[in-house]
mmCIF file of N, CA and C in Angstrom:
data_model
loop_
_atom_site.group_PDB
_atom_site.id
_atom_site.type_symbol
_atom_site.label_atom_id
_atom_site.label_comp_id
_atom_site.label_asym_id
_atom_site.label_seq_id
_atom_site.Cartn_x
_atom_site.Cartn_y
_atom_site.Cartn_z
ATOM 1 N N UNK A 595 -72.250 -22.327 -88.431
ATOM 2 C CA UNK A 595 -70.872 -22.796 -88.511
ATOM 3 C C UNK A 595 -70.691 -24.035 -87.634
ATOM 4 N N UNK A 596 -69.904 -24.969 -88.125
ATOM 5 C CA UNK A 596 -69.707 -26.229 -87.435
ATOM 6 C C UNK A 596 -68.817 -26.043 -86.209
ATOM 7 N N UNK A 597 -69.231 -26.612 -85.103
ATOM 8 C CA UNK A 597 -68.461 -26.588 -83.867
ATOM 9 C C UNK A 597 -67.228 -27.472 -84.055
ATOM 10 N N UNK A 598 -66.085 -27.029 -83.551
ATOM 11 C CA UNK A 598 -64.831 -27.778 -83.691
ATOM 12 C C UNK A 598 -64.963 -29.208 -83.172
ATOM 13 N N UNK A 599 -65.710 -29.393 -82.085
ATOM 14 C CA UNK A 599 -65.837 -30.742 -81.520
ATOM 15 C C UNK A 599 -66.780 -31.621 -82.347
ATOM 16 N N UNK A 600 -67.556 -31.016 -83.259
ATOM 17 C CA UNK A 600 -68.464 -31.787 -84.108
ATOM 18 C C UNK A 600 -67.859 -32.071 -85.486
ATOM 19 N N UNK A 601 -66.808 -31.367 -85.832
ATOM 20 C CA UNK A 601 -66.185 -31.511 -87.139
ATOM 21 C C UNK A 601 -65.572 -32.899 -87.287
ATOM 22 N N UNK A 602 -65.762 -33.491 -88.448
ATOM 23 C CA UNK A 602 -65.170 -34.802 -88.713
ATOM 24 C C UNK A 602 -63.654 -34.663 -88.853
ATOM 25 N N UNK A 603 -62.946 -35.633 -88.329
ATOM 26 C CA UNK A 603 -61.493 -35.684 -88.474
ATOM 27 C C UNK A 603 -61.212 -36.513 -89.728
ATOM 28 N N UNK A 604 -60.605 -35.866 -90.729
ATOM 29 C CA UNK A 604 -60.350 -36.525 -92.010
ATOM 30 C C UNK A 604 -59.025 -37.287 -91.951
ATOM 31 N N UNK A 605 -59.085 -38.550 -92.366
ATOM 32 C CA UNK A 605 -57.933 -39.438 -92.279
ATOM 33 C C UNK A 605 -57.546 -40.008 -93.637
ATOM 34 N N UNK A 606 -56.257 -40.178 -93.838
ATOM 35 C CA UNK A 606 -55.751 -40.968 -94.960
ATOM 36 C C UNK A 606 -54.951 -42.116 -94.361
ATOM 37 N N UNK A 607 -55.173 -43.313 -94.867
ATOM 38 C CA UNK A 607 -54.479 -44.517 -94.425
ATOM 39 C C UNK A 607 -53.425 -44.867 -95.465
ATOM 40 N N UNK A 608 -52.180 -45.074 -95.004
ATOM 41 C CA UNK A 608 -51.102 -45.445 -95.916
ATOM 42 C C UNK A 608 -50.453 -46.723 -95.406
ATOM 43 N N UNK A 609 -50.724 -47.814 -96.116
ATOM 44 C CA UNK A 609 -50.151 -49.122 -95.791
ATOM 45 C C UNK A 609 -50.157 -49.920 -97.085
ATOM 46 N N UNK A 610 -49.102 -50.690 -97.321
ATOM 47 C CA UNK A 610 -49.033 -51.431 -98.576
ATOM 48 C C UNK A 610 -49.882 -52.704 -98.571
ATOM 49 N N UNK A 611 -50.500 -53.035 -97.451
ATOM 50 C CA UNK A 611 -51.353 -54.220 -97.373
ATOM 51 C C UNK A 611 -52.825 -53.803 -97.313
ATOM 52 N N UNK A 612 -53.567 -54.174 -98.339
ATOM 53 C CA UNK A 612 -54.982 -53.828 -98.423
ATOM 54 C C UNK A 612 -55.757 -54.343 -97.215
ATOM 55 N N UNK A 613 -55.456 -55.542 -96.776
ATOM 56 C CA UNK A 613 -56.196 -56.118 -95.645
ATOM 57 C C UNK A 613 -55.964 -55.304 -94.367
ATOM 58 N N UNK A 614 -54.775 -54.744 -94.212
ATOM 59 C CA UNK A 614 -54.490 -53.893 -93.048
ATOM 60 C C UNK A 614 -55.288 -52.592 -93.154
ATOM 61 N N UNK A 615 -55.278 -51.982 -94.335
ATOM 62 C CA UNK A 615 -56.069 -50.747 -94.518
ATOM 63 C C UNK A 615 -57.551 -51.024 -94.279
ATOM 64 N N UNK A 616 -58.047 -52.144 -94.815
ATOM 65 C CA UNK A 616 -59.452 -52.512 -94.607
ATOM 66 C C UNK A 616 -59.750 -52.721 -93.124
ATOM 67 N N UNK A 617 -58.821 -53.349 -92.403
ATOM 68 C CA UNK A 617 -59.009 -53.592 -90.974
ATOM 69 C C UNK A 617 -59.049 -52.299 -90.180
ATOM 70 N N UNK A 618 -58.140 -51.388 -90.483
ATOM 71 C CA UNK A 618 -58.112 -50.087 -89.795
ATOM 72 C C UNK A 618 -59.391 -49.328 -90.097
ATOM 73 N N UNK A 619 -59.774 -49.325 -91.372
ATOM 74 C CA UNK A 619 -61.000 -48.627 -91.784
ATOM 75 C C UNK A 619 -62.211 -49.213 -91.054
ATOM 76 N N UNK A 620 -62.245 -50.516 -90.946
ATOM 77 C CA UNK A 620 -63.351 -51.182 -90.252
ATOM 78 C C UNK A 620 -63.368 -50.803 -88.769
ATOM 79 N N UNK A 621 -62.199 -50.790 -88.142
ATOM 80 C CA UNK A 621 -62.100 -50.394 -86.738
ATOM 81 C C UNK A 621 -62.598 -48.964 -86.523
ATOM 82 N N UNK A 622 -62.185 -48.080 -87.412
ATOM 83 C CA UNK A 622 -62.506 -46.669 -87.245
ATOM 84 C C UNK A 622 -63.907 -46.299 -87.727
ATOM 85 N N UNK A 623 -64.544 -47.198 -88.467
ATOM 86 C CA UNK A 623 -65.880 -46.894 -88.987
ATOM 87 C C UNK A 623 -66.903 -46.748 -87.864
ATOM 88 N N UNK A 624 -66.603 -47.324 -86.713
ATOM 89 C CA UNK A 624 -67.498 -47.197 -85.567
ATOM 90 C C UNK A 624 -67.376 -45.861 -84.856
ATOM 91 N N UNK A 625 -66.411 -45.056 -85.261
ATOM 92 C CA UNK A 625 -66.202 -43.748 -84.639
ATOM 93 C C UNK A 625 -66.817 -42.697 -85.559
ATOM 94 N N UNK A 626 -67.947 -42.171 -85.137
ATOM 95 C CA UNK A 626 -68.716 -41.243 -85.969
ATOM 96 C C UNK A 626 -67.910 -40.017 -86.388
ATOM 97 N N UNK A 627 -67.000 -39.601 -85.545
ATOM 98 C CA UNK A 627 -66.248 -38.368 -85.789
ATOM 99 C C UNK A 627 -65.133 -38.538 -86.824
ATOM 100 N N UNK A 628 -64.765 -39.783 -87.143
ATOM 101 C CA UNK A 628 -63.679 -40.031 -88.088
ATOM 102 C C UNK A 628 -64.223 -40.285 -89.486
ATOM 103 N N UNK A 629 -63.500 -39.791 -90.480
ATOM 104 C CA UNK A 629 -63.872 -40.041 -91.864
ATOM 105 C C UNK A 629 -62.604 -40.371 -92.657
ATOM 106 N N UNK A 630 -62.539 -41.586 -93.190
ATOM 107 C CA UNK A 630 -61.413 -41.973 -94.032
ATOM 108 C C UNK A 630 -61.666 -41.377 -95.413
ATOM 109 N N UNK A 631 -60.820 -40.417 -95.795
ATOM 110 C CA UNK A 631 -61.019 -39.701 -97.060
ATOM 111 C C UNK A 631 -60.090 -40.199 -98.163
ATOM 112 N N UNK A 632 -59.202 -41.137 -97.821
ATOM 113 C CA UNK A 632 -58.308 -41.681 -98.837
ATOM 114 C C UNK A 632 -57.440 -42.785 -98.302
ATOM 115 N N UNK A 633 -56.913 -43.569 -99.238
ATOM 116 C CA UNK A 633 -56.004 -44.665 -98.909
ATOM 117 C C UNK A 633 -54.905 -44.704 -99.960
ATOM 118 N N UNK A 634 -53.724 -45.120 -99.527
ATOM 119 C CA UNK A 634 -52.604 -45.262 -100.457
ATOM 120 C C UNK A 634 -51.753 -46.448 -100.041
ATOM 121 N N UNK A 635 -51.125 -47.070 -101.028
ATOM 122 C CA UNK A 635 -50.274 -48.223 -100.730
ATOM 123 C C UNK A 635 -48.784 -47.898 -100.825
ATOM 124 N N UNK A 636 -48.468 -46.639 -101.169
ATOM 125 C CA UNK A 636 -47.062 -46.242 -101.288
ATOM 126 C C UNK A 636 -46.949 -44.729 -101.129
ATOM 127 N N UNK A 637 -45.725 -44.271 -100.971
ATOM 128 C CA UNK A 637 -45.481 -42.838 -100.862
ATOM 129 C C UNK A 637 -45.850 -42.105 -102.133
ATOM 130 N N UNK A 638 -45.536 -42.689 -103.283
ATOM 131 C CA UNK A 638 -45.860 -42.063 -104.564
ATOM 132 C C UNK A 638 -47.373 -41.882 -104.684
ATOM 133 N N UNK A 639 -48.104 -42.930 -104.371
ATOM 134 C CA UNK A 639 -49.570 -42.863 -104.437
ATOM 135 C C UNK A 639 -50.096 -41.838 -103.426
ATOM 136 N N UNK A 640 -49.528 -41.834 -102.218
ATOM 137 C CA UNK A 640 -49.961 -40.894 -101.182
ATOM 138 C C UNK A 640 -49.772 -39.442 -101.632
ATOM 139 N N UNK A 641 -48.586 -39.112 -102.166
ATOM 140 C CA UNK A 641 -48.327 -37.720 -102.553
ATOM 141 C C UNK A 641 -49.144 -37.314 -103.781
ATOM 142 N N UNK A 642 -49.555 -38.270 -104.568
ATOM 143 C CA UNK A 642 -50.481 -37.988 -105.664
ATOM 144 C C UNK A 642 -51.877 -37.711 -105.091
ATOM 145 N N UNK A 643 -52.291 -38.530 -104.134
ATOM 146 C CA UNK A 643 -53.608 -38.399 -103.500
ATOM 147 C C UNK A 643 -53.749 -37.075 -102.740
ATOM 148 N N UNK A 644 -52.694 -36.675 -102.059
ATOM 149 C CA UNK A 644 -52.775 -35.486 -101.198
ATOM 150 C C UNK A 644 -52.932 -34.191 -102.016
ATOM 151 N N UNK A 645 -52.708 -34.282 -103.311
ATOM 152 C CA UNK A 645 -52.951 -33.117 -104.177
ATOM 153 C C UNK A 645 -54.448 -32.872 -104.350
ATOM 154 N N UNK A 646 -55.265 -33.903 -104.090
ATOM 155 C CA UNK A 646 -56.715 -33.773 -104.288
ATOM 156 C C UNK A 646 -57.498 -33.718 -102.988
ATOM 157 N N UNK A 647 -56.950 -34.244 -101.906
ATOM 158 C CA UNK A 647 -57.652 -34.247 -100.619
ATOM 159 C C UNK A 647 -56.644 -34.045 -99.488
ATOM 160 N N UNK A 648 -56.916 -33.082 -98.635
ATOM 161 C CA UNK A 648 -56.015 -32.784 -97.511
ATOM 162 C C UNK A 648 -56.634 -33.341 -96.232
ATOM 163 N N UNK A 649 -55.948 -34.297 -95.603
ATOM 164 C CA UNK A 649 -56.461 -34.872 -94.356
ATOM 165 C C UNK A 649 -56.033 -34.043 -93.147
ATOM 166 N N UNK A 650 -56.633 -34.363 -92.011
ATOM 167 C CA UNK A 650 -56.170 -33.794 -90.744
ATOM 168 C C UNK A 650 -55.045 -34.648 -90.173
ATOM 169 N N UNK A 651 -55.196 -35.973 -90.344
ATOM 170 C CA UNK A 651 -54.247 -36.932 -89.789
ATOM 171 C C UNK A 651 -53.978 -38.025 -90.820
ATOM 172 N N UNK A 652 -52.708 -38.436 -90.904
ATOM 173 C CA UNK A 652 -52.303 -39.553 -91.759
ATOM 174 C C UNK A 652 -51.859 -40.698 -90.852
ATOM 175 N N UNK A 653 -52.449 -41.871 -91.064
ATOM 176 C CA UNK A 653 -52.022 -43.091 -90.375
ATOM 177 C C UNK A 653 -51.094 -43.806 -91.331
ATOM 178 N N UNK A 654 -49.863 -43.984 -90.908
ATOM 179 C CA UNK A 654 -48.790 -44.343 -91.832
ATOM 180 C C UNK A 654 -47.981 -45.529 -91.331
ATOM 181 N N UNK A 655 -47.785 -46.503 -92.204
ATOM 182 C CA UNK A 655 -46.893 -47.622 -91.909
ATOM 183 C C UNK A 655 -45.458 -47.151 -92.141
ATOM 184 N N UNK A 656 -44.491 -47.849 -91.568
ATOM 185 C CA UNK A 656 -43.088 -47.477 -91.789
ATOM 186 C C UNK A 656 -42.513 -48.179 -93.011
ATOM 187 N N UNK A 657 -42.803 -49.468 -93.131
ATOM 188 C CA UNK A 657 -42.213 -50.272 -94.197
ATOM 189 C C UNK A 657 -43.114 -50.233 -95.427
ATOM 190 N N UNK A 658 -42.767 -49.361 -96.377
ATOM 191 C CA UNK A 658 -43.560 -49.186 -97.594
ATOM 192 C C UNK A 658 -42.653 -49.291 -98.818
ATOM 193 N N UNK A 659 -43.203 -49.690 -99.949
ATOM 194 C CA UNK A 659 -42.378 -49.786 -101.157
ATOM 195 C C UNK A 659 -41.941 -48.407 -101.655
ATOM 196 N N UNK A 660 -40.664 -48.305 -102.032
ATOM 197 C CA UNK A 660 -40.157 -47.073 -102.645
ATOM 198 C C UNK A 660 -39.704 -46.005 -101.680
ATOM 199 N N UNK A 661 -40.542 -45.664 -100.727
ATOM 200 C CA UNK A 661 -40.255 -44.580 -99.793
ATOM 201 C C UNK A 661 -40.758 -45.022 -98.419
ATOM 202 N N UNK A 662 -39.908 -44.942 -97.415
ATOM 203 C CA UNK A 662 -40.318 -45.387 -96.076
ATOM 204 C C UNK A 662 -41.303 -44.404 -95.447
ATOM 205 N N UNK A 663 -42.006 -44.865 -94.444
ATOM 206 C CA UNK A 663 -42.913 -43.997 -93.709
ATOM 207 C C UNK A 663 -42.184 -42.821 -93.076
ATOM 208 N N UNK A 664 -40.942 -43.023 -92.696
ATOM 209 C CA UNK A 664 -40.147 -41.938 -92.105
ATOM 210 C C UNK A 664 -39.826 -40.887 -93.172
ATOM 211 N N UNK A 665 -39.455 -41.329 -94.371
ATOM 212 C CA UNK A 665 -39.194 -40.391 -95.473
ATOM 213 C C UNK A 665 -40.475 -39.641 -95.851
ATOM 214 N N UNK A 666 -41.597 -40.357 -95.874
ATOM 215 C CA UNK A 666 -42.881 -39.725 -96.185
ATOM 216 C C UNK A 666 -43.204 -38.664 -95.133
ATOM 217 N N UNK A 667 -42.995 -39.014 -93.865
ATOM 218 C CA UNK A 667 -43.271 -38.070 -92.770
ATOM 219 C C UNK A 667 -42.447 -36.800 -92.932
ATOM 220 N N UNK A 668 -41.164 -36.951 -93.191
ATOM 221 C CA UNK A 668 -40.260 -35.803 -93.349
ATOM 222 C C UNK A 668 -40.730 -34.885 -94.482
ATOM 223 N N UNK A 669 -41.032 -35.475 -95.620
ATOM 224 C CA UNK A 669 -41.482 -34.709 -96.796
ATOM 225 C C UNK A 669 -42.853 -34.080 -96.522
ATOM 226 N N UNK A 670 -43.753 -34.839 -95.918
ATOM 227 C CA UNK A 670 -45.096 -34.336 -95.623
ATOM 228 C C UNK A 670 -45.037 -33.137 -94.682
ATOM 229 N N UNK A 671 -44.244 -33.244 -93.611
ATOM 230 C CA UNK A 671 -44.156 -32.150 -92.624
ATOM 231 C C UNK A 671 -43.508 -30.909 -93.236
ATOM 232 N N UNK A 672 -42.621 -31.097 -94.208
ATOM 233 C CA UNK A 672 -42.009 -29.944 -94.886
ATOM 234 C C UNK A 672 -43.029 -29.234 -95.777
ATOM 235 N N UNK A 673 -43.895 -30.006 -96.425
ATOM 236 C CA UNK A 673 -44.855 -29.433 -97.372
ATOM 237 C C UNK A 673 -46.204 -29.083 -96.739
ATOM 238 N N UNK A 674 -46.613 -29.858 -95.731
ATOM 239 C CA UNK A 674 -47.921 -29.666 -95.087
ATOM 240 C C UNK A 674 -47.757 -29.789 -93.566
ATOM 241 N N UNK A 675 -47.145 -28.795 -92.933
ATOM 242 C CA UNK A 675 -46.850 -28.915 -91.501
ATOM 243 C C UNK A 675 -48.087 -29.057 -90.614
ATOM 244 N N UNK A 676 -49.256 -28.665 -91.112
ATOM 245 C CA UNK A 676 -50.482 -28.732 -90.305
ATOM 246 C C UNK A 676 -51.063 -30.143 -90.214
ATOM 247 N N UNK A 677 -50.616 -31.054 -91.067
ATOM 248 C CA UNK A 677 -51.160 -32.419 -91.057
ATOM 249 C C UNK A 677 -50.447 -33.242 -89.990
ATOM 250 N N UNK A 678 -51.243 -33.897 -89.138
ATOM 251 C CA UNK A 678 -50.677 -34.752 -88.095
ATOM 252 C C UNK A 678 -50.315 -36.123 -88.637
ATOM 253 N N UNK A 679 -49.226 -36.682 -88.128
ATOM 254 C CA UNK A 679 -48.778 -38.005 -88.565
ATOM 255 C C UNK A 679 -48.775 -38.967 -87.388
ATOM 256 N N UNK A 680 -49.442 -40.098 -87.599
ATOM 257 C CA UNK A 680 -49.486 -41.187 -86.627
ATOM 258 C C UNK A 680 -48.865 -42.403 -87.308
ATOM 259 N N UNK A 681 -47.756 -42.872 -86.773
ATOM 260 C CA UNK A 681 -47.107 -44.072 -87.308
ATOM 261 C C UNK A 681 -47.733 -45.289 -86.640
ATOM 262 N N UNK A 682 -48.129 -46.240 -87.456
ATOM 263 C CA UNK A 682 -48.709 -47.497 -86.987
ATOM 264 C C UNK A 682 -47.850 -48.594 -87.592
ATOM 265 N N UNK A 683 -47.028 -49.235 -86.754
ATOM 266 C CA UNK A 683 -46.029 -50.147 -87.298
ATOM 267 C C UNK A 683 -45.848 -51.395 -86.453
ATOM 268 N N UNK A 684 -45.372 -52.445 -87.098
ATOM 269 C CA UNK A 684 -45.019 -53.651 -86.359
ATOM 270 C C UNK A 684 -43.583 -53.558 -85.831
ATOM 271 N N UNK A 685 -42.846 -52.525 -86.269
ATOM 272 C CA UNK A 685 -41.470 -52.323 -85.816
ATOM 273 C C UNK A 685 -41.453 -51.402 -84.602
ATOM 274 N N UNK A 686 -40.922 -51.891 -83.489
ATOM 275 C CA UNK A 686 -40.927 -51.107 -82.257
ATOM 276 C C UNK A 686 -39.525 -50.880 -81.692
ATOM 277 N N UNK A 687 -38.540 -50.855 -82.577
ATOM 278 C CA UNK A 687 -37.167 -50.627 -82.114
ATOM 279 C C UNK A 687 -36.945 -49.132 -81.887
ATOM 280 N N UNK A 688 -35.967 -48.833 -81.042
ATOM 281 C CA UNK A 688 -35.626 -47.439 -80.737
ATOM 282 C C UNK A 688 -35.351 -46.634 -82.002
ATOM 283 N N UNK A 689 -34.568 -47.216 -82.925
ATOM 284 C CA UNK A 689 -34.211 -46.496 -84.159
ATOM 285 C C UNK A 689 -35.444 -46.029 -84.911
ATOM 286 N N UNK A 690 -36.380 -46.931 -85.136
ATOM 287 C CA UNK A 690 -37.598 -46.567 -85.865
ATOM 288 C C UNK A 690 -38.385 -45.482 -85.129
ATOM 289 N N UNK A 691 -38.559 -45.685 -83.833
ATOM 290 C CA UNK A 691 -39.352 -44.741 -83.035
ATOM 291 C C UNK A 691 -38.725 -43.348 -83.046
ATOM 292 N N UNK A 692 -37.430 -43.266 -82.734
ATOM 293 C CA UNK A 692 -36.777 -41.962 -82.663
ATOM 294 C C UNK A 692 -36.671 -41.294 -84.037
ATOM 295 N N UNK A 693 -36.433 -42.078 -85.085
ATOM 296 C CA UNK A 693 -36.384 -41.497 -86.433
ATOM 297 C C UNK A 693 -37.751 -40.960 -86.849
ATOM 298 N N UNK A 694 -38.817 -41.654 -86.471
ATOM 299 C CA UNK A 694 -40.178 -41.195 -86.787
ATOM 300 C C UNK A 694 -40.479 -39.886 -86.055
ATOM 301 N N UNK A 695 -40.106 -39.819 -84.787
ATOM 302 C CA UNK A 695 -40.343 -38.604 -83.999
ATOM 303 C C UNK A 695 -39.528 -37.438 -84.575
ATOM 304 N N UNK A 696 -38.258 -37.697 -84.892
ATOM 305 C CA UNK A 696 -37.411 -36.644 -85.482
ATOM 306 C C UNK A 696 -37.978 -36.154 -86.815
ATOM 307 N N UNK A 697 -38.596 -37.057 -87.563
ATOM 308 C CA UNK A 697 -39.169 -36.698 -88.869
ATOM 309 C C UNK A 697 -40.440 -35.864 -88.723
ATOM 310 N N UNK A 698 -41.061 -35.925 -87.528
ATOM 311 C CA UNK A 698 -42.246 -35.103 -87.297
ATOM 312 C C UNK A 698 -43.500 -35.851 -86.895
ATOM 313 N N UNK A 699 -43.403 -37.171 -86.698
ATOM 314 C CA UNK A 699 -44.579 -37.931 -86.258
ATOM 315 C C UNK A 699 -44.961 -37.520 -84.835
ATOM 316 N N UNK A 700 -46.259 -37.374 -84.600
ATOM 317 C CA UNK A 700 -46.766 -37.009 -83.271
ATOM 318 C C UNK A 700 -47.155 -38.241 -82.459
ATOM 319 N N UNK A 701 -47.265 -39.381 -83.127
ATOM 320 C CA UNK A 701 -47.680 -40.597 -82.442
ATOM 321 C C UNK A 701 -47.029 -41.793 -83.110
ATOM 322 N N UNK A 702 -46.744 -42.805 -82.298
ATOM 323 C CA UNK A 702 -46.172 -44.050 -82.807
ATOM 324 C C UNK A 702 -46.841 -45.164 -82.023
ATOM 325 N N UNK A 703 -47.545 -46.027 -82.730
ATOM 326 C CA UNK A 703 -48.254 -47.128 -82.086
ATOM 327 C C UNK A 703 -47.884 -48.447 -82.732
ATOM 328 N N UNK A 704 -47.816 -49.516 -81.932
ATOM 329 C CA UNK A 704 -47.615 -50.841 -82.534
ATOM 330 C C UNK A 704 -48.902 -51.286 -83.214
ATOM 331 N N UNK A 705 -48.773 -52.147 -84.217
ATOM 332 C CA UNK A 705 -49.962 -52.637 -84.918
ATOM 333 C C UNK A 705 -50.813 -53.555 -84.044
ATOM 334 N N UNK A 706 -50.361 -53.850 -82.849
ATOM 335 C CA UNK A 706 -51.149 -54.644 -81.897
ATOM 336 C C UNK A 706 -52.113 -53.770 -81.099
ATOM 337 N N UNK A 707 -52.125 -52.476 -81.390
ATOM 338 C CA UNK A 707 -52.973 -51.510 -80.685
ATOM 339 C C UNK A 707 -54.453 -51.838 -80.853
ATOM 340 N N UNK A 708 -55.231 -51.602 -79.792
ATOM 341 C CA UNK A 708 -56.682 -51.822 -79.896
ATOM 342 C C UNK A 708 -57.381 -50.565 -80.411
ATOM 343 N N UNK A 709 -58.652 -50.704 -80.748
ATOM 344 C CA UNK A 709 -59.439 -49.616 -81.340
ATOM 345 C C UNK A 709 -59.498 -48.390 -80.437
ATOM 346 N N UNK A 710 -59.663 -48.608 -79.131
ATOM 347 C CA UNK A 710 -59.801 -47.472 -78.211
ATOM 348 C C UNK A 710 -58.518 -46.644 -78.149
ATOM 349 N N UNK A 711 -57.385 -47.328 -78.138
ATOM 350 C CA UNK A 711 -56.122 -46.593 -78.105
ATOM 351 C C UNK A 711 -55.876 -45.885 -79.443
ATOM 352 N N UNK A 712 -56.227 -46.526 -80.545
ATOM 353 C CA UNK A 712 -56.077 -45.903 -81.853
ATOM 354 C C UNK A 712 -56.952 -44.651 -81.947
ATOM 355 N N UNK A 713 -58.175 -44.752 -81.451
ATOM 356 C CA UNK A 713 -59.092 -43.608 -81.436
ATOM 357 C C UNK A 713 -58.517 -42.462 -80.600
ATOM 358 N N UNK A 714 -57.986 -42.782 -79.424
ATOM 359 C CA UNK A 714 -57.386 -41.762 -78.549
ATOM 360 C C UNK A 714 -56.178 -41.114 -79.228
ATOM 361 N N UNK A 715 -55.363 -41.921 -79.899
ATOM 362 C CA UNK A 715 -54.165 -41.403 -80.561
ATOM 363 C C UNK A 715 -54.531 -40.477 -81.720
ATOM 364 N N UNK A 716 -55.493 -40.888 -82.547
ATOM 365 C CA UNK A 716 -55.918 -40.053 -83.675
ATOM 366 C C UNK A 716 -56.443 -38.711 -83.162
ATOM 367 N N UNK A 717 -57.257 -38.756 -82.125
ATOM 368 C CA UNK A 717 -57.832 -37.530 -81.560
ATOM 369 C C UNK A 717 -56.734 -36.623 -80.998
ATOM 370 N N UNK A 718 -55.761 -37.207 -80.304
ATOM 371 C CA UNK A 718 -54.649 -36.422 -79.748
ATOM 372 C C UNK A 718 -53.832 -35.767 -80.863
ATOM 373 N N UNK A 719 -53.504 -36.538 -81.886
ATOM 374 C CA UNK A 719 -52.710 -35.999 -83.000
ATOM 375 C C UNK A 719 -53.479 -34.893 -83.705
ATOM 376 N N UNK A 720 -54.768 -35.069 -83.870
ATOM 377 C CA UNK A 720 -55.615 -34.040 -84.479
ATOM 378 C C UNK A 720 -55.530 -32.734 -83.684
ATOM 379 N N UNK A 721 -55.448 -32.837 -82.370
ATOM 380 C CA UNK A 721 -55.349 -31.650 -81.506
ATOM 381 C C UNK A 721 -53.930 -31.082 -81.444
ATOM 382 N N UNK A 722 -52.991 -31.733 -82.111
ATOM 383 C CA UNK A 722 -51.607 -31.269 -82.098
ATOM 384 C C UNK A 722 -50.793 -31.828 -80.950
ATOM 385 N N UNK A 723 -51.355 -32.805 -80.247
ATOM 386 C CA UNK A 723 -50.675 -33.410 -79.103
ATOM 387 C C UNK A 723 -49.919 -34.661 -79.534
ATOM 388 N N UNK A 724 -48.998 -35.092 -78.683
ATOM 389 C CA UNK A 724 -48.288 -36.348 -78.920
ATOM 390 C C UNK A 724 -49.023 -37.475 -78.220
ATOM 391 N N UNK A 725 -48.901 -38.687 -78.773
ATOM 392 C CA UNK A 725 -49.530 -39.846 -78.144
ATOM 393 C C UNK A 725 -48.685 -41.071 -78.448
ATOM 394 N N UNK A 726 -48.273 -41.755 -77.382
ATOM 395 C CA UNK A 726 -47.492 -42.981 -77.532
ATOM 396 C C UNK A 726 -48.105 -44.053 -76.645
ATOM 397 N N UNK A 727 -48.177 -45.275 -77.164
ATOM 398 C CA UNK A 727 -48.687 -46.374 -76.356
ATOM 399 C C UNK A 727 -47.725 -46.605 -75.190
ATOM 400 N N UNK A 728 -48.172 -47.358 -74.204
ATOM 401 C CA UNK A 728 -47.318 -47.643 -73.046
ATOM 402 C C UNK A 728 -46.032 -48.341 -73.475
ATOM 403 N N UNK A 729 -46.144 -49.298 -74.383
ATOM 404 C CA UNK A 729 -44.956 -50.039 -74.845
ATOM 405 C C UNK A 729 -43.957 -49.099 -75.525
ATOM 406 N N UNK A 730 -44.443 -48.187 -76.324
ATOM 407 C CA UNK A 730 -43.566 -47.236 -77.018
ATOM 408 C C UNK A 730 -42.997 -46.225 -76.017
ATOM 409 N N UNK A 731 -43.800 -45.775 -75.087
ATOM 410 C CA UNK A 731 -43.317 -44.861 -74.036
ATOM 411 C C UNK A 731 -42.184 -45.513 -73.251
ATOM 412 N N UNK A 732 -42.305 -46.794 -72.965
ATOM 413 C CA UNK A 732 -41.250 -47.517 -72.236
ATOM 414 C C UNK A 732 -39.947 -47.516 -73.023
ATOM 415 N N UNK A 733 -40.025 -47.714 -74.337
ATOM 416 C CA UNK A 733 -38.832 -47.686 -75.179
ATOM 417 C C UNK A 733 -38.213 -46.295 -75.153
ATOM 418 N N UNK A 734 -39.046 -45.257 -75.264
ATOM 419 C CA UNK A 734 -38.558 -43.873 -75.268
ATOM 420 C C UNK A 734 -37.876 -43.543 -73.935
ATOM 421 N N UNK A 735 -38.494 -43.950 -72.854
ATOM 422 C CA UNK A 735 -37.936 -43.647 -71.529
ATOM 423 C C UNK A 735 -36.628 -44.390 -71.255
ATOM 424 N N UNK A 736 -36.477 -45.580 -71.818
ATOM 425 C CA UNK A 736 -35.232 -46.337 -71.654
ATOM 426 C C UNK A 736 -34.113 -45.605 -72.344
#
């Protein structure tokens, strides 16, 4: 039987920009423990994809066509409460952050995040913990 610490963490990337998904995938490809099992450019595509593959963690943009990342998070947590949600966004306003947390996101990171922080956040969310970058923590504390 596979040891929990050796098990791959399955990820789905949801962003409407292919180059962003490719960049995240490239960043995470150096982490042996992570496996990108799917990608989607919209909420509709994501909910279609999740019928065939269940991830441990979803890396999700906020600004998506048709359905926002916050709406996706709310629906996802209602249907699949065991899946962790990490919001990765260029929007760092209080409204976005607090709405994402209320919807069920365990982590919120700016898209300026480096690979090491992204790796730490994914691992924390996988464990059921919360993870916020220093910049986001400062907004929350204010």
